mmCIF file of C-alpha atoms and ligand atoms in Angstrom:
data_model
loop_
_atom_site.group_PDB
_atom_site.id
_atom_site.type_symbol
_atom_site.label_atom_id
_atom_site.label_comp_id
_atom_site.label_asym_id
_atom_site.label_seq_id
_atom_site.Cartn_x
_atom_site.Cartn_y
_atom_site.Cartn_z
ATOM 1 C CA UNK A 12 130.990 88.631 145.183
ATOM 2 C CA UNK A 13 133.561 91.448 145.117
ATOM 3 C CA UNK A 14 136.435 90.917 147.544
ATOM 4 C CA UNK A 15 139.101 93.208 148.911
ATOM 5 C CA UNK A 16 142.048 90.932 149.694
ATOM 6 C CA UNK A 17 144.793 92.581 151.732
ATOM 7 C CA UNK A 18 148.345 91.221 151.563
ATOM 8 C CA UNK A 19 147.581 89.235 148.416
ATOM 9 C CA UNK A 20 151.170 89.453 147.153
ATOM 10 C CA UNK A 21 152.440 87.487 150.160
ATOM 11 C CA UNK A 22 152.623 83.718 150.598
ATOM 12 C CA UNK A 23 149.121 82.748 151.773
ATOM 13 C CA UNK A 24 147.331 85.671 150.087
ATOM 14 C CA UNK A 25 148.846 84.719 146.712
ATOM 15 C CA UNK A 26 147.614 81.143 147.095
ATOM 16 C CA UNK A 27 144.196 82.445 148.176
ATOM 17 C CA UNK A 28 143.790 84.697 145.136
ATOM 18 C CA UNK A 29 144.705 81.878 142.738
ATOM 19 C CA UNK A 30 142.244 79.594 144.571
ATOM 20 C CA UNK A 31 139.352 82.094 144.429
ATOM 21 C CA UNK A 32 139.801 83.038 140.770
ATOM 22 C CA UNK A 33 139.879 79.360 139.802
ATOM 23 C CA UNK A 34 136.933 78.328 141.940
ATOM 24 C CA UNK A 35 134.618 81.323 141.428
ATOM 25 C CA UNK A 36 135.065 82.589 137.858
ATOM 26 C CA UNK A 37 132.657 85.502 138.374
ATOM 27 C CA UNK A 38 134.163 86.852 141.624
ATOM 28 C CA UNK A 39 136.079 90.105 141.452
ATOM 29 C CA UNK A 40 139.214 90.659 143.528
ATOM 30 C CA UNK A 41 141.028 93.838 144.458
ATOM 31 C CA UNK A 42 144.429 92.995 145.940
ATOM 32 C CA UNK A 43 145.719 95.769 148.232
ATOM 33 C CA UNK A 44 149.365 95.191 149.091
ATOM 34 C CA UNK A 45 152.143 97.511 150.164
ATOM 35 C CA UNK A 46 154.811 95.290 148.587
ATOM 36 C CA UNK A 47 157.037 95.132 151.628
ATOM 37 C CA UNK A 48 159.999 92.763 151.320
ATOM 38 C CA UNK A 49 157.431 89.904 151.687
ATOM 39 C CA UNK A 50 155.206 90.992 148.811
ATOM 40 C CA UNK A 51 156.116 89.632 145.392
ATOM 41 C CA UNK A 52 154.086 90.433 142.295
ATOM 42 C CA UNK A 53 155.901 87.714 140.362
ATOM 43 C CA UNK A 54 153.643 85.279 142.278
ATOM 44 C CA UNK A 55 150.653 86.711 140.416
ATOM 45 C CA UNK A 56 152.161 86.982 136.925
ATOM 46 C CA UNK A 57 149.741 84.436 135.457
ATOM 47 C CA UNK A 58 146.677 86.497 136.403
ATOM 48 C CA UNK A 59 147.969 89.922 135.405
ATOM 49 C CA UNK A 60 145.388 91.365 133.052
ATOM 50 C CA UNK A 61 142.665 88.972 134.290
ATOM 51 C CA UNK A 62 139.386 90.879 133.924
ATOM 52 C CA UNK A 63 138.331 90.020 137.486
ATOM 53 C CA UNK A 64 141.598 90.974 139.152
ATOM 54 C CA UNK A 65 143.035 94.364 140.067
ATOM 55 C CA UNK A 66 146.230 95.111 141.960
ATOM 56 C CA UNK A 67 146.565 98.256 144.072
ATOM 57 C CA UNK A 68 149.909 99.088 145.639
ATOM 58 C CA UNK A 69 149.135 100.698 148.956
ATOM 59 C CA UNK A 70 149.214 100.570 152.716
ATOM 60 C CA UNK A 71 146.359 99.264 154.867
ATOM 61 C CA UNK A 72 147.150 102.146 157.233
ATOM 62 C CA UNK A 73 146.179 104.671 154.516
ATOM 63 C CA UNK A 74 142.660 105.646 155.589
ATOM 64 C CA UNK A 75 141.621 107.465 152.426
ATOM 65 C CA UNK A 76 142.767 104.686 150.111
ATOM 66 C CA UNK A 77 141.252 101.938 152.257
ATOM 67 C CA UNK A 78 137.912 103.764 152.381
ATOM 68 C CA UNK A 79 137.840 104.220 148.641
ATOM 69 C CA UNK A 80 138.565 100.509 148.025
ATOM 70 C CA UNK A 81 136.227 99.188 150.706
ATOM 71 C CA UNK A 82 133.353 101.087 149.050
ATOM 72 C CA UNK A 83 133.869 98.996 145.905
ATOM 73 C CA UNK A 84 133.568 95.527 147.478
ATOM 74 C CA UNK A 85 131.146 93.310 149.399
ATOM 75 C CA UNK A 86 133.634 91.706 151.774
ATOM 76 C CA UNK A 87 137.183 92.018 153.070
ATOM 77 C CA UNK A 88 139.599 89.138 153.530
ATOM 78 C CA UNK A 89 142.470 90.448 155.606
ATOM 79 C CA UNK A 90 145.828 88.679 155.241
ATOM 80 C CA UNK A 91 148.187 91.684 155.267
ATOM 81 C CA UNK A 92 150.601 91.565 158.164
ATOM 82 C CA UNK A 93 154.200 91.552 159.196
ATOM 83 C CA UNK A 94 154.478 87.802 159.695
ATOM 84 C CA UNK A 95 158.000 86.762 160.699
ATOM 85 C CA UNK A 96 158.705 86.210 164.403
ATOM 86 C CA UNK A 97 162.487 86.746 164.116
ATOM 87 C CA UNK A 98 161.953 90.138 162.461
ATOM 88 C CA UNK A 99 159.535 91.140 165.231
ATOM 89 C CA UNK A 100 162.258 90.395 167.771
ATOM 90 C CA UNK A 101 164.691 92.659 165.885
ATOM 91 C CA UNK A 102 162.115 95.488 165.876
ATOM 92 C CA UNK A 103 158.406 95.491 166.662
ATOM 93 C CA UNK A 104 157.344 98.926 165.360
ATOM 94 C CA UNK A 105 156.193 97.781 161.895
ATOM 95 C CA UNK A 106 154.337 94.869 163.489
ATOM 96 C CA UNK A 107 152.336 97.198 165.720
ATOM 97 C CA UNK A 108 151.720 99.622 162.858
ATOM 98 C CA UNK A 109 150.553 97.136 160.237
ATOM 99 C CA UNK A 110 149.056 94.360 162.344
ATOM 100 C CA UNK A 111 147.282 96.527 164.909
ATOM 101 C CA UNK A 112 146.811 99.985 163.401
ATOM 102 C CA UNK A 113 146.270 98.697 159.855
ATOM 103 C CA UNK A 114 143.606 96.281 161.062
ATOM 104 C CA UNK A 115 141.945 99.174 162.881
ATOM 105 C CA UNK A 116 141.836 101.283 159.702
ATOM 106 C CA UNK A 117 140.229 98.397 157.775
ATOM 107 C CA UNK A 118 137.683 97.763 160.526
ATOM 108 C CA UNK A 119 136.627 101.417 160.636
ATOM 109 C CA UNK A 120 136.205 101.488 156.862
ATOM 110 C CA UNK A 121 134.152 98.280 156.989
ATOM 111 C CA UNK A 122 131.810 99.725 159.626
ATOM 112 C CA UNK A 123 131.486 103.050 157.832
ATOM 113 C CA UNK A 124 130.552 101.297 154.600
ATOM 114 C CA UNK A 125 128.261 98.619 156.070
ATOM 115 C CA UNK A 126 130.240 95.674 154.816
ATOM 116 C CA UNK A 127 128.632 92.229 154.742
ATOM 117 C CA UNK A 128 131.697 90.385 155.980
ATOM 118 C CA UNK A 129 135.132 91.115 157.451
ATOM 119 C CA UNK A 130 137.241 87.982 157.578
ATOM 120 C CA UNK A 131 140.415 88.227 159.628
ATOM 121 C CA UNK A 132 143.231 85.744 159.042
ATOM 122 C CA UNK A 133 145.102 85.013 162.245
ATOM 123 C CA UNK A 134 147.466 82.564 163.844
ATOM 124 C CA UNK A 135 147.644 79.890 166.532
ATOM 125 C CA UNK A 136 150.599 81.790 168.037
ATOM 126 C CA UNK A 137 148.172 84.091 169.869
ATOM 127 C CA UNK A 138 147.553 81.215 172.318
ATOM 128 C CA UNK A 139 151.183 81.048 173.457
ATOM 129 C CA UNK A 140 153.201 77.893 173.991
ATOM 130 C CA UNK A 141 152.161 74.370 175.045
ATOM 131 C CA UNK A 142 153.966 71.845 177.256
ATOM 132 C CA UNK A 143 154.271 68.262 175.951
ATOM 133 C CA UNK A 144 151.183 67.012 177.822
ATOM 134 C CA UNK A 145 148.922 70.046 177.333
ATOM 135 C CA UNK A 146 145.776 69.609 175.286
ATOM 136 C CA UNK A 147 145.692 71.365 171.895
ATOM 137 C CA UNK A 148 144.649 75.016 171.550
ATOM 138 C CA UNK A 149 141.017 75.586 170.646
ATOM 139 C CA UNK A 150 138.604 78.515 170.286
ATOM 140 C CA UNK A 151 138.264 78.799 174.082
ATOM 141 C CA UNK A 152 141.982 78.846 174.889
ATOM 142 C CA UNK A 153 142.973 81.999 176.769
ATOM 143 C CA UNK A 154 145.230 84.296 174.740
ATOM 144 C CA UNK A 155 148.870 84.286 175.951
ATOM 145 C CA UNK A 156 151.114 85.622 173.145
ATOM 146 C CA UNK A 157 154.838 85.544 173.943
ATOM 147 C CA UNK A 158 156.627 87.479 171.184
ATOM 148 C CA UNK A 159 155.993 90.869 169.535
ATOM 149 C CA UNK A 160 154.546 89.266 166.370
ATOM 150 C CA UNK A 161 152.024 87.115 168.210
ATOM 151 C CA UNK A 162 151.199 89.961 170.621
ATOM 152 C CA UNK A 163 150.387 92.221 167.663
ATOM 153 C CA UNK A 164 148.211 89.509 166.076
ATOM 154 C CA UNK A 165 146.463 88.944 169.413
ATOM 155 C CA UNK A 166 145.747 92.676 169.657
ATOM 156 C CA UNK A 167 144.286 92.614 166.134
ATOM 157 C CA UNK A 168 142.051 89.622 166.980
ATOM 158 C CA UNK A 169 140.715 91.454 170.050
ATOM 159 C CA UNK A 170 139.990 94.558 167.985
ATOM 160 C CA UNK A 171 138.167 92.521 165.345
ATOM 161 C CA UNK A 172 135.967 90.852 167.990
ATOM 162 C CA UNK A 173 135.295 94.187 169.663
ATOM 163 C CA UNK A 174 133.899 95.537 166.367
ATOM 164 C CA UNK A 175 131.416 92.673 166.267
ATOM 165 C CA UNK A 176 130.334 93.282 169.840
ATOM 166 C CA UNK A 177 130.246 97.079 169.645
ATOM 167 C CA UNK A 178 129.254 97.908 166.065
ATOM 168 C CA UNK A 179 127.705 94.574 164.961
ATOM 169 C CA UNK A 180 130.236 94.344 162.116
ATOM 170 C CA UNK A 181 129.816 90.813 160.687
ATOM 171 C CA UNK A 182 133.264 89.453 161.363
ATOM 172 C CA UNK A 183 134.804 85.992 161.324
ATOM 173 C CA UNK A 184 138.311 84.961 162.387
ATOM 174 C CA UNK A 185 140.443 81.936 161.577
ATOM 175 C CA UNK A 186 143.453 81.009 163.719
ATOM 176 C CA UNK A 187 145.720 78.670 161.790
ATOM 177 C CA UNK A 188 148.896 76.703 162.480
ATOM 178 C CA UNK A 189 152.178 76.768 160.496
ATOM 179 C CA UNK A 190 151.646 76.834 156.734
ATOM 180 C CA UNK A 191 153.882 75.382 154.025
ATOM 181 C CA UNK A 192 153.534 75.309 150.249
ATOM 182 C CA UNK A 193 154.412 77.255 147.078
ATOM 183 C CA UNK A 194 155.474 80.929 147.162
ATOM 184 C CA UNK A 195 156.552 80.948 150.817
ATOM 185 C CA UNK A 196 159.280 83.516 151.412
ATOM 186 C CA UNK A 197 162.619 81.769 152.057
ATOM 187 C CA UNK A 198 163.020 83.203 155.559
ATOM 188 C CA UNK A 199 160.578 80.646 157.040
ATOM 189 C CA UNK A 200 162.029 77.286 158.004
ATOM 190 C CA UNK A 201 160.880 75.041 155.134
ATOM 191 C CA UNK A 202 161.783 77.211 152.125
ATOM 192 C CA UNK A 203 164.923 78.537 153.860
ATOM 193 C CA UNK A 204 166.216 75.023 154.508
ATOM 194 C CA UNK A 205 165.259 73.698 151.055
ATOM 195 C CA UNK A 206 166.905 76.533 149.197
ATOM 196 C CA UNK A 207 169.995 76.503 151.444
ATOM 197 C CA UNK A 208 170.472 72.779 150.813
ATOM 198 C CA UNK A 209 170.088 73.323 147.090
ATOM 199 C CA UNK A 210 172.781 76.006 147.245
ATOM 200 C CA UNK A 211 175.123 73.720 149.222
ATOM 201 C CA UNK A 212 174.704 75.750 152.423
ATOM 202 C CA UNK A 213 174.018 74.463 155.940
ATOM 203 C CA UNK A 214 170.654 74.714 157.682
ATOM 204 C CA UNK A 215 170.521 76.689 160.963
ATOM 205 C CA UNK A 216 168.509 74.750 163.576
ATOM 206 C CA UNK A 217 167.656 76.948 166.556
ATOM 207 C CA UNK A 218 168.534 75.649 170.053
ATOM 208 C CA UNK A 219 167.986 71.915 170.542
ATOM 209 C CA UNK A 220 165.596 71.645 167.570
ATOM 210 C CA UNK A 221 162.939 70.057 169.783
ATOM 211 C CA UNK A 222 160.348 72.815 169.316
ATOM 212 C CA UNK A 223 157.149 71.410 167.855
ATOM 213 C CA UNK A 224 155.005 72.934 165.117
ATOM 214 C CA UNK A 225 151.759 71.640 163.564
ATOM 215 C CA UNK A 226 152.123 71.880 159.770
ATOM 216 C CA UNK A 227 149.301 72.553 157.334
ATOM 217 C CA UNK A 228 149.438 72.925 153.562
ATOM 218 C CA UNK A 229 148.397 76.420 152.538
ATOM 219 C CA UNK A 230 145.822 74.911 150.142
ATOM 220 C CA UNK A 231 144.024 73.385 153.123
ATOM 221 C CA UNK A 232 144.266 76.660 155.060
ATOM 222 C CA UNK A 233 142.760 78.611 152.182
ATOM 223 C CA UNK A 234 139.915 76.131 151.687
ATOM 224 C CA UNK A 235 139.137 76.767 155.363
ATOM 225 C CA UNK A 236 139.218 80.555 154.915
ATOM 226 C CA UNK A 237 136.955 80.229 151.853
ATOM 227 C CA UNK A 238 134.492 78.078 153.804
ATOM 228 C CA UNK A 239 134.387 80.375 156.832
ATOM 229 C CA UNK A 240 134.017 83.433 154.589
ATOM 230 C CA UNK A 241 130.957 81.892 152.946
ATOM 231 C CA UNK A 242 129.435 79.734 155.659
ATOM 232 C CA UNK A 243 130.996 80.685 159.007
ATOM 233 C CA UNK A 244 128.715 82.154 161.642
ATOM 234 C CA UNK A 245 129.074 85.905 162.223
ATOM 235 C CA UNK A 246 131.165 86.817 165.264
ATOM 236 C CA UNK A 247 132.766 83.369 165.411
ATOM 237 C CA UNK A 248 136.350 82.171 165.487
ATOM 238 C CA UNK A 249 137.449 78.901 163.859
ATOM 239 C CA UNK A 250 140.740 77.111 164.542
ATOM 240 C CA UNK A 251 142.534 75.406 161.641
ATOM 241 C CA UNK A 252 145.429 72.974 161.831
ATOM 242 C CA UNK A 253 147.050 70.219 159.846
ATOM 243 C CA UNK A 254 147.240 67.508 162.506
ATOM 244 C CA UNK A 255 150.965 67.180 161.763
ATOM 245 C CA UNK A 256 152.886 67.873 164.954
ATOM 246 C CA UNK A 257 156.591 67.407 164.455
ATOM 247 C CA UNK A 258 159.772 68.665 166.183
ATOM 248 C CA UNK A 259 161.925 70.952 164.021
ATOM 249 C CA UNK A 260 164.833 68.521 164.020
ATOM 250 C CA UNK A 261 162.638 65.755 162.608
ATOM 251 C CA UNK A 262 161.293 68.100 159.962
ATOM 252 C CA UNK A 263 164.907 69.010 159.140
ATOM 253 C CA UNK A 264 165.829 65.327 158.767
ATOM 254 C CA UNK A 265 162.879 64.785 156.431
ATOM 255 C CA UNK A 266 164.034 67.699 154.271
ATOM 256 C CA UNK A 267 167.615 66.394 154.264
ATOM 257 C CA UNK A 268 166.377 62.958 153.165
ATOM 258 C CA UNK A 269 164.218 64.355 150.351
ATOM 259 C CA UNK A 270 167.127 66.500 149.151
ATOM 260 C CA UNK A 271 169.566 63.554 149.406
ATOM 261 C CA UNK A 272 171.763 65.350 151.965
ATOM 262 C CA UNK A 273 173.381 64.184 155.219
ATOM 263 C CA UNK A 274 173.320 65.323 158.863
ATOM 264 C CA UNK A 275 176.634 67.187 158.375
ATOM 265 C CA UNK A 276 174.543 69.921 156.756
ATOM 266 C CA UNK A 277 172.872 70.747 160.089
ATOM 267 C CA UNK A 278 174.271 73.638 162.075
ATOM 268 C CA UNK A 279 172.854 74.093 165.585
ATOM 269 C CA UNK A 280 172.713 77.836 166.257
ATOM 270 C CA UNK A 281 171.739 80.026 169.196
ATOM 271 C CA UNK A 282 168.051 79.734 170.095
ATOM 272 C CA UNK A 283 165.363 82.301 169.195
ATOM 273 C CA UNK A 284 164.760 84.494 172.305
ATOM 274 C CA UNK A 285 161.527 83.483 174.055
ATOM 275 C CA UNK A 286 161.104 80.616 171.581
ATOM 276 C CA UNK A 287 157.635 78.997 171.848
ATOM 277 C CA UNK A 288 158.102 75.308 172.542
ATOM 278 C CA UNK A 289 155.025 73.682 171.074
ATOM 279 C CA UNK A 290 151.925 74.554 169.022
ATOM 280 C CA UNK A 291 149.080 72.157 168.351
ATOM 281 C CA UNK A 292 145.519 73.103 167.505
ATOM 282 C CA UNK A 293 142.147 71.371 167.566
ATOM 283 C CA UNK A 294 139.929 71.476 164.473
ATOM 284 C CA UNK A 295 136.878 69.994 166.211
ATOM 285 C CA UNK A 296 134.704 73.090 165.832
ATOM 286 C CA UNK A 297 135.217 73.747 162.118
ATOM 287 C CA UNK A 298 135.041 70.025 161.427
ATOM 288 C CA UNK A 299 131.730 69.497 163.183
ATOM 289 C CA UNK A 300 130.108 72.795 162.087
ATOM 290 C CA UNK A 301 131.358 73.143 158.527
ATOM 291 C CA UNK A 302 132.782 69.704 157.705
ATOM 292 C CA UNK A 303 136.316 71.033 157.041
ATOM 293 C CA UNK A 304 139.373 68.846 157.498
ATOM 294 C CA UNK A 305 142.845 69.022 155.976
ATOM 295 C CA UNK A 306 143.194 66.976 152.778
ATOM 296 C CA UNK A 307 146.960 67.033 152.225
ATOM 297 C CA UNK A 308 148.975 64.137 153.562
ATOM 298 C CA UNK A 309 152.085 65.738 155.148
ATOM 299 C CA UNK A 310 154.672 63.482 153.462
ATOM 300 C CA UNK A 311 153.112 64.019 150.039
ATOM 301 C CA UNK A 312 152.535 67.730 150.642
ATOM 302 C CA UNK A 313 156.171 68.181 151.644
ATOM 303 C CA UNK A 314 157.439 66.335 148.551
ATOM 304 C CA UNK A 315 155.078 68.333 146.378
ATOM 305 C CA UNK A 316 156.457 71.528 147.961
ATOM 306 C CA UNK A 317 160.067 70.439 147.434
ATOM 307 C CA UNK A 318 159.230 69.674 143.795
ATOM 308 C CA UNK A 319 157.663 73.119 143.433
ATOM 309 C CA UNK A 320 160.818 74.829 144.763
ATOM 310 C CA UNK A 321 163.026 72.737 142.491
ATOM 311 C CA UNK A 322 160.844 73.499 139.474
ATOM 312 C CA UNK A 323 160.706 77.202 140.351
ATOM 313 C CA UNK A 324 164.365 77.841 141.090
ATOM 314 C CA UNK A 325 164.321 81.139 139.273
ATOM 315 C CA UNK A 326 161.504 82.390 141.534
ATOM 316 C CA UNK A 327 163.399 81.856 144.798
ATOM 317 C CA UNK A 328 166.767 82.816 143.371
ATOM 318 C CA UNK A 329 165.277 86.187 142.383
ATOM 319 C CA UNK A 330 163.856 86.485 145.919
ATOM 320 C CA UNK A 331 167.163 85.632 147.563
ATOM 321 C CA UNK A 332 169.097 88.026 145.298
ATOM 322 C CA UNK A 333 166.531 90.829 145.766
ATOM 323 C CA UNK A 334 165.797 91.049 142.004
ATOM 324 C CA UNK A 335 162.100 90.273 142.557
ATOM 325 C CA UNK A 336 161.697 93.788 143.936
ATOM 326 C CA UNK A 337 162.474 95.268 140.512
ATOM 327 C CA UNK A 338 159.441 93.542 138.977
ATOM 328 C CA UNK A 339 156.888 96.124 140.125
ATOM 329 C CA UNK A 340 159.102 98.863 138.768
ATOM 330 C CA UNK A 341 159.435 97.147 135.387
ATOM 331 C CA UNK A 342 155.863 95.935 134.945
ATOM 332 C CA UNK A 343 153.794 98.645 136.602
ATOM 333 C CA UNK A 344 155.707 101.904 136.814
ATOM 334 C CA UNK A 345 157.761 101.703 133.620
ATOM 335 C CA UNK A 346 154.714 100.692 131.559
ATOM 336 C CA UNK A 347 152.656 103.694 132.663
HETATM 337 P P1 NAD B 66 153.676 87.172 154.268
HETATM 338 O O1 NAD B 66 154.653 87.881 155.139
HETATM 339 O O2 NAD B 66 154.182 86.187 153.274
HETATM 340 O O3 NAD B 66 152.827 88.248 153.428
HETATM 341 C C1 NAD B 66 152.318 89.411 154.009
HETATM 342 C C2 NAD B 66 151.851 90.346 152.881
HETATM 343 O O4 NAD B 66 151.287 91.525 153.481
HETATM 344 C C3 NAD B 66 152.967 90.808 151.950
HETATM 345 O O5 NAD B 66 152.565 90.726 150.601
HETATM 346 C C4 NAD B 66 153.194 92.266 152.349
HETATM 347 O O6 NAD B 66 153.661 93.075 151.292
HETATM 348 C C5 NAD B 66 151.787 92.661 152.807
HETATM 349 N N1 NAD B 66 151.812 93.803 153.740
HETATM 350 C C6 NAD B 66 152.582 93.933 154.844
HETATM 351 N N2 NAD B 66 152.325 95.125 155.434
HETATM 352 C C7 NAD B 66 151.359 95.738 154.701
HETATM 353 C C8 NAD B 66 150.664 96.966 154.817
HETATM 354 N N3 NAD B 66 150.923 97.825 155.808
HETATM 355 N N4 NAD B 66 149.731 97.264 153.895
HETATM 356 C C9 NAD B 66 149.453 96.406 152.871
HETATM 357 N N5 NAD B 66 150.088 95.224 152.709
HETATM 358 C C10 NAD B 66 151.033 94.900 153.620
HETATM 359 O O7 NAD B 66 152.632 86.529 155.243
HETATM 360 P P2 NAD B 66 151.846 85.127 155.141
HETATM 361 O O8 NAD B 66 152.709 84.069 155.692
HETATM 362 O O9 NAD B 66 151.270 85.006 153.787
HETATM 363 O O10 NAD B 66 150.680 85.402 156.212
HETATM 364 C C11 NAD B 66 149.457 86.009 155.812
HETATM 365 C C12 NAD B 66 148.560 86.139 157.025
HETATM 366 O O11 NAD B 66 148.310 84.847 157.578
HETATM 367 C C13 NAD B 66 149.151 86.971 158.160
HETATM 368 O O12 NAD B 66 148.118 87.737 158.727
HETATM 369 C C14 NAD B 66 149.665 85.932 159.155
HETATM 370 O O13 NAD B 66 149.642 86.439 160.465
HETATM 371 C C15 NAD B 66 148.647 84.826 158.962
HETATM 372 N N6 NAD B 66 149.125 83.450 159.266
HETATM 373 C C16 NAD B 66 150.280 83.000 158.700
HETATM 374 C C17 NAD B 66 150.678 81.678 158.942
HETATM 375 C C18 NAD B 66 151.938 81.108 158.331
HETATM 376 O O14 NAD B 66 152.324 79.989 158.683
HETATM 377 N N7 NAD B 66 152.603 81.799 157.412
HETATM 378 C C19 NAD B 66 149.909 80.858 159.776
HETATM 379 C C20 NAD B 66 148.726 81.380 160.342
HETATM 380 C C21 NAD B 66 148.343 82.685 160.058
HETATM 381 O O1 DAU B 67 152.038 79.078 163.878
HETATM 382 C C1 DAU B 67 151.731 79.977 162.851
HETATM 383 C C2 DAU B 67 152.916 80.879 162.583
HETATM 384 O O2 DAU B 67 153.891 80.089 161.915
HETATM 385 C C3 DAU B 67 152.546 82.097 161.748
HETATM 386 O O3 DAU B 67 151.653 82.898 162.471
HETATM 387 C C4 DAU B 67 153.797 82.916 161.399
HETATM 388 O O4 DAU B 67 153.457 83.989 160.548
HETATM 389 C C5 DAU B 67 154.777 82.004 160.698
HETATM 390 O O5 DAU B 67 155.978 82.717 160.435
HETATM 391 C C6 DAU B 67 155.071 80.766 161.540
HETATM 392 O O6 DAU B 67 155.824 81.124 162.726
HETATM 393 P P1 DAU B 67 157.062 80.246 163.229
HETATM 394 O O7 DAU B 67 157.941 81.104 164.033
HETATM 395 O O8 DAU B 67 156.597 78.975 163.821
HETATM 396 O O9 DAU B 67 157.732 79.900 161.775
HETATM 397 P P2 DAU B 67 159.267 79.842 161.306
HETATM 398 O O10 DAU B 67 159.271 79.191 159.965
HETATM 399 O O11 DAU B 67 159.965 81.137 161.469
HETATM 400 O O12 DAU B 67 159.889 78.813 162.350
HETATM 401 C C7 DAU B 67 159.374 77.505 162.491
HETATM 402 C C8 DAU B 67 160.181 76.800 163.565
HETATM 403 O O13 DAU B 67 161.513 76.584 163.078
HETATM 404 C C9 DAU B 67 160.350 77.622 164.829
HETATM 405 O O14 DAU B 67 160.344 76.744 165.951
HETATM 406 C C10 DAU B 67 161.718 78.266 164.690
HETATM 407 C C11 DAU B 67 162.494 77.242 163.901
HETATM 408 N N1 DAU B 67 163.542 77.769 162.988
HETATM 409 C C12 DAU B 67 163.161 78.753 162.121
HETATM 410 C C13 DAU B 67 164.083 79.281 161.244
HETATM 411 C C14 DAU B 67 163.683 80.387 160.278
HETATM 412 C C15 DAU B 67 164.824 77.250 163.006
HETATM 413 O O15 DAU B 67 165.144 76.329 163.789
HETATM 414 N N2 DAU B 67 165.748 77.781 162.151
HETATM 415 C C16 DAU B 67 165.425 78.784 161.263
HETATM 416 O O16 DAU B 67 166.322 79.243 160.502
#
């Protein structure tokens, strides 16, 4: 199979590309990534020059480029997005452009070129926020996004489904909960807190810290995407979650304990505007149809992730200092 992976230099896309090249030695991957602040080619150093891997720096909103690349593959796995809620609150324009308009460009190219599969990677945030006693989100939950990021992802999900209904494009969608694992950009809570603690800085807990997230290791998420890409029914959505609901303050205490730090390192800061209180998602459908379930135990997965960040200090230090952005220049432009 030849795959066009969008956003493959970001956190989950990077993990996905490594997973696919290891599991399917004869698959070919084209990674289309704009290299925004979230894209980091250092994540993919070990596969540079791999005969089945090609990197293309470009924008999913670029119609001509997308068309040319889509022609060369069998299927599209679409990760590229602006993904950070706090940034969407500071300014939503890039979120609408990439997440909505970029998805539209990819969908049109897929229809035009009769693609066998368009897999769209989405989020549980499209369902809104749960109260403590609400039942988990599932595939039938009504969409109720509450911040510009989740609204833009919701719009993209609707567009993707409309292309199945209108043009019979063979789409699938996965809506997943909060991911953690290697190569996550240190603006998201787990890597931000880990790296801050390592640097002797405090960790900023928003509001009362009682917001709940359902954590999943990115390896489990990507096994789910792989399974749906190959075996999911056309036109269907599958929800993925880790079954690890935990309030932010408890997660923070776990990280403090692993890092051998005390509560004095917590700084309660002003809450995120419109902060969603609780996410929790049911995996009944993908479990009963495709047999998927998360394999990582949360405690072990978290320790494993901490170990990864400690062993890869140079990686995140280069991200935090901004030096990682010189890598493309040095490796790709200067070499040409
Ligand atoms: P990320 O921010 O780490 O990476 C996004 C990647 O997309 C980056 O490499 C960036 O350069 C690229 N990109 C951004 N705009 C682009 C454009 N216009 N053209 C081409 N490339 C562009 O994001 P992530 O956390 O890896 O998330 C990947 C996908 O998974 C997103 O669609 C996100 O909504 C979804 N998702 C994320 C989570 C999570 O917990 N992180 C959970 C569920 C779903
Ligand atoms: O649920 C899936 C979503 O999870 C994905 O779609 C998003 O792309 C991804 O960014 C993530 O969104 P969250 O907003 O839940 O993740 P974040 O790591 O930004 O925040 C997790 C929780 O921690 C949230 O309740 C806000 C809180 N938080 C976050 C940061 C960065 C803090 O208390 N302090 C912080 O400094």
